[in-house]
Each structure stands twice: as structure tokens, then as C-alpha cells.
Coordinates of C-alpha atoms in Angstrom, one line a residue:
Chain O
A112 CA 307.8 84.5 205.7
Q113 CA 307.3 80.6 205.8
T114 CA 307.8 78.3 202.9
V115 CA 307.2 74.9 202.1
T116 CA 309.2 73.1 199.5
Q117 CA 308.2 69.6 197.8
S118 CA 311.0 68.9 195.1
Q119 CA 309.3 65.8 193.6
P120 CA 306.4 67.0 191.3
E121 CA 305.6 63.3 190.4
M122 CA 306.5 59.8 191.9
S123 CA 305.4 56.2 191.1
V124 CA 305.3 53.3 193.3
Q125 CA 304.4 49.6 192.7
E126 CA 301.3 48.6 194.5
A127 CA 302.0 47.2 198.0
E128 CA 305.5 48.6 198.0
T129 CA 306.7 51.6 200.2
V130 CA 307.4 55.2 198.9
T131 CA 308.6 58.3 200.7
L132 CA 307.4 61.6 199.8
S133 CA 310.0 64.7 200.6
C134 CA 309.3 68.0 202.1
T135 CA 311.4 70.6 203.6
Y136 CA 310.2 74.0 205.2
D137 CA 311.5 77.1 206.2
T138 CA 310.3 79.3 209.6
S139 CA 311.9 81.1 212.4
E140 CA 309.1 79.9 214.6
S141 CA 309.6 77.3 217.2
D142 CA 306.0 76.2 217.6
Y143 CA 304.0 75.1 214.6
Y144 CA 302.2 72.2 213.1
L145 CA 303.3 70.2 209.8
F146 CA 300.4 68.4 208.0
W147 CA 300.5 65.9 204.9
Y148 CA 297.1 66.3 202.8
K149 CA 295.9 64.1 200.3
Q150 CA 293.6 65.6 197.2
P151 CA 292.4 62.8 195.0
P152 CA 290.7 63.9 191.6
S153 CA 287.4 64.6 193.4
R154 CA 289.4 67.6 194.7
Q155 CA 288.6 67.2 198.5
M156 CA 291.7 68.0 200.5
I157 CA 292.0 65.2 203.1
L158 CA 294.1 65.4 206.2
V159 CA 296.5 62.4 206.2
I160 CA 298.9 63.1 209.1
R161 CA 299.8 66.0 211.5
Q162 CA 302.8 66.4 213.5
E163 CA 303.4 69.0 216.4
A164 CA 306.6 70.6 216.4
Y165 CA 307.2 70.3 220.0
K166 CA 306.6 66.5 219.8
Q167 CA 310.0 64.5 219.0
Q168 CA 308.0 61.3 218.4
N169 CA 307.0 60.9 214.6
A170 CA 303.4 60.9 213.9
T171 CA 301.7 57.5 212.6
E172 CA 298.5 56.8 211.3
N173 CA 298.2 53.1 210.1
R174 CA 300.0 52.9 206.7
F175 CA 301.2 56.6 206.8
S176 CA 304.1 57.7 209.0
V177 CA 306.4 60.8 208.9
N178 CA 310.0 61.5 209.5
F179 CA 310.3 64.8 211.4
Q180 CA 313.8 66.3 211.5
K181 CA 313.2 69.6 213.3
A182 CA 316.7 70.8 212.8
A183 CA 317.0 70.0 209.6
K184 CA 313.4 71.4 208.6
S185 CA 312.4 68.2 206.9
F186 CA 309.2 66.5 207.1
S187 CA 308.8 63.3 204.8
L188 CA 306.0 61.1 204.4
K189 CA 306.2 57.3 204.1
I190 CA 303.6 55.4 202.9
S191 CA 303.7 51.6 203.3
D192 CA 301.9 48.7 201.7
S193 CA 300.7 51.3 198.7
Q194 CA 297.1 50.8 197.5
L195 CA 295.6 51.9 194.6
G196 CA 293.6 54.4 196.4
D197 CA 296.6 56.1 197.2
A198 CA 296.8 57.6 194.1
A199 CA 296.5 61.5 194.4
M200 CA 298.4 64.5 194.9
Y201 CA 300.1 64.9 198.3
F202 CA 300.4 68.2 199.6
C203 CA 302.9 69.2 202.6
A204 CA 301.9 72.1 204.6
Y205 CA 302.9 74.3 207.6
R206 CA 300.8 76.1 210.2
S207 CA 302.1 78.3 212.9
A208 CA 301.0 77.3 216.3
N209 CA 299.2 80.6 216.6
R210 CA 295.3 79.6 217.0
D211 CA 293.6 79.4 213.7
D212 CA 296.4 80.9 211.7
K213 CA 296.5 80.0 207.7
I214 CA 298.0 77.0 206.4
I215 CA 301.0 77.3 203.9
F216 CA 301.1 74.6 201.4
G217 CA 303.6 73.2 199.1
K218 CA 303.3 72.7 195.4
G219 CA 302.2 68.9 195.7
T220 CA 303.8 65.8 194.7
R221 CA 301.6 63.6 192.3
L222 CA 301.7 59.8 193.4
H223 CA 300.9 57.0 190.9
I224 CA 300.4 53.5 192.0
L225 CA 301.2 51.0 189.4
P226 CA 299.2 47.9 189.7
Chain X
E62 CA 277.7 65.3 210.5
A63 CA 277.6 67.2 207.1
G64 CA 280.9 68.2 205.5
V65 CA 281.9 71.9 204.2
A66 CA 279.3 72.4 201.0
Q67 CA 280.2 74.4 198.1
S68 CA 278.5 75.3 194.9
P69 CA 278.7 75.5 191.7
R70 CA 281.3 72.7 191.3
Y71 CA 282.0 74.1 188.1
K72 CA 282.0 77.4 186.3
I73 CA 283.1 78.6 183.0
I74 CA 283.1 82.4 182.0
E75 CA 284.3 84.9 179.7
K76 CA 286.9 87.2 180.7
R77 CA 285.6 90.5 182.3
Q78 CA 282.3 88.8 183.5
S79 CA 281.2 88.5 186.9
V80 CA 281.1 85.2 189.0
A81 CA 280.2 84.3 192.7
F82 CA 280.8 81.3 194.7
W83 CA 279.1 80.0 197.8
C84 CA 280.1 78.1 200.8
N85 CA 278.3 76.4 203.6
P86 CA 280.8 75.4 206.5
I87 CA 280.1 72.8 208.9
S88 CA 277.6 73.6 211.3
G89 CA 279.0 75.7 214.4
H90 CA 282.3 76.2 212.8
A91 CA 283.3 79.8 213.7
T92 CA 286.1 80.2 211.3
L93 CA 285.9 80.0 207.4
Y94 CA 288.7 80.1 204.7
W95 CA 288.6 80.7 201.0
Y96 CA 291.8 79.4 199.4
Q97 CA 292.7 79.8 195.5
Q98 CA 294.5 76.9 194.0
I99 CA 295.8 77.3 190.5
L100 CA 296.8 74.4 188.4
G101 CA 300.0 72.6 189.7
Q102 CA 300.3 74.6 192.9
G103 CA 299.1 74.2 196.4
P104 CA 296.2 76.1 197.9
K105 CA 296.9 79.9 198.9
L106 CA 294.6 81.7 201.5
L107 CA 292.6 84.5 200.0
I108 CA 290.7 85.3 203.0
Q109 CA 289.8 84.1 206.7
F110 CA 286.7 85.0 208.6
Q111 CA 285.9 84.5 212.2
N112 CA 282.3 84.5 212.5
N113 CA 281.7 87.6 210.4
G114 CA 284.6 89.5 210.7
V115 CA 287.7 89.5 208.6
V116 CA 290.8 88.1 210.3
D117 CA 293.0 87.9 207.2
D118 CA 292.8 89.2 203.7
S119 CA 296.2 90.2 202.9
Q120 CA 296.3 88.2 199.9
L121 CA 293.1 89.0 198.3
P122 CA 293.2 91.0 195.2
K123 CA 290.7 93.7 196.4
D124 CA 290.2 95.4 193.2
R125 CA 288.4 92.7 191.7
F126 CA 287.6 89.9 194.6
S127 CA 285.1 90.4 197.2
A128 CA 283.9 88.2 199.8
E129 CA 281.3 88.5 202.8
R130 CA 280.0 86.2 205.4
L131 CA 276.7 87.3 206.7
K132 CA 275.3 86.3 209.8
G133 CA 278.6 84.3 210.3
V134 CA 277.5 81.2 208.6
D135 CA 277.5 81.0 204.7
S136 CA 279.9 83.0 202.7
T137 CA 280.2 84.2 199.2
L138 CA 282.9 85.0 197.1
K139 CA 282.9 87.2 194.1
I140 CA 285.3 88.1 191.2
Q141 CA 284.5 91.2 189.1
P142 CA 285.7 91.5 186.5
A143 CA 287.2 88.1 186.0
K144 CA 290.9 87.9 184.4
L145 CA 292.2 84.9 182.6
E146 CA 294.8 84.2 185.5
D147 CA 291.6 83.7 187.8
S148 CA 291.1 80.3 186.4
A149 CA 291.7 78.2 189.4
V150 CA 289.9 75.8 191.9
Y151 CA 288.4 77.8 194.9
L152 CA 288.3 76.0 198.0
C153 CA 286.4 76.7 201.1
A154 CA 287.3 75.4 204.5
S155 CA 286.0 75.7 208.0
S156 CA 287.3 75.1 211.4
P157 CA 285.9 75.3 214.9
L158 CA 286.9 77.9 217.5
L159 CA 288.1 75.8 220.6
V160 CA 290.2 76.7 223.4
S161 CA 293.2 74.7 222.1
S162 CA 295.8 76.1 219.6
Y163 CA 294.9 73.3 217.2
N164 CA 291.6 73.6 215.2
E165 CA 291.4 71.2 212.2
Q166 CA 290.4 72.7 209.0
F167 CA 288.0 70.9 207.0
F168 CA 287.8 71.5 203.4
G169 CA 285.0 71.5 200.7
P170 CA 285.1 70.0 197.3
G171 CA 286.0 73.1 195.5
T172 CA 284.7 75.1 192.5
R173 CA 286.7 74.8 189.4
L174 CA 286.7 78.2 187.6
T175 CA 287.7 78.5 184.1
V176 CA 288.0 82.1 182.5
L177 CA 288.1 82.1 178.6

């Protein structure tokens, strides 16, 4: 069975600085998707960034980028120029490439932004 | 485009009572998911529908939880009777059924259930 591990329950970063959230996963599949979701206090789960396992290039979305290390099964999220609105729970997640398969989430990292 | 709607947003009940949650997915989305998110954990899939058929309910505690998706649109999730450990946020998500292997899941705001 696939598992997703986030070893940092909480992190803090100064506003405008850069922070990296860590994630490791375990799978025997070769084709899959990895995600980072943001969940603010409103509880709405928002997709931040997605990585396809077959792509070697790391995904980037504005201030958000990932470091995808397939052999090491590592998938970290870097947030540059942190803003107060980035404060939230961040979940690393895995999904098989089988169409419409379920998403498996990690336990999350709570990110605090210090003004 | 309207997002996934859920109601109620909050519910407080006594243990052994019954409760029902409602979800209205994004129009046209064939696949609907119910997730349970216990405090301090990531969401866990309870049940997945494709149109009005069940695709995966392997983690649904069927002795007390039930779900239906009549006409392949709205869905209700019911707990009867509730236990203290059912206190959680219940998230509904939906995704379109496209040809590609990737169909993004869109999440609703969730229902926070407290069982006393």
C-alpha cells in the first residue's frame, strides 16, 4: 500500500523569506501523481502544485516549486517570498495514475508566517 | 463556475444519535468522493462514486456509515449511530470524467462534526 509521510508537524518562516516543506512517499508503482494541497482555516482544500512522476522536470507555479527526487521517493515544496496568506496546513498527497483513483494524504505540516 | 457545495458547515450531536451530510458536486462531474479528516491528520477516503455507482467503499465503516448518490448528482453521507471517534471534518470532492488519466479533484468546504 502507498504511504505518504510528512515529518514536520509545524514550521515557521519570516515573511518574504523562503521555506521548504518535506515529504516522502512509498509506492511500488512507476506511474503516479504527487500533489501539494493547502488547507487554510476555512477548510477548503486547494491544489497548490502537481507533479507527474514520468516528468523529470520539477513543477513550478509562481512562488511555489517542488524538488522531485523519484529514486529517493522525495517530494518537497519550496515557497519563495512567503506571504501572510500562505499560512495554512499543507498536505503532501499521492495518487496512482489509474484514472480517478483515490488520493492518499500525509498528515500535514502547519505553516506559520511571521510578520 | 460554482464549486462543490456542502451542508451543514457545522454539526454537534450526542453519541448514538444520527446525522446526515449533503454534497452537491460541480455540475457535470461524474465522480464524487467523501473523505474523513480527523483532527491532526490528512483526509482519508471513505467512499467514491462514479455517476450513481460505488467505485470504492473499502474504508467505509458499513456498520454505521452509509452513503448514496441518487441520480448521479447530489450525495448524502449518513452516520447512525454516531460514536465519539466520528468527530471529524467530512470533505466532499468531485472530478470530471475525462479521457486523460488525470482528473483534478475539487473539494468542498467540509462539514465539521462534533460528537459529544
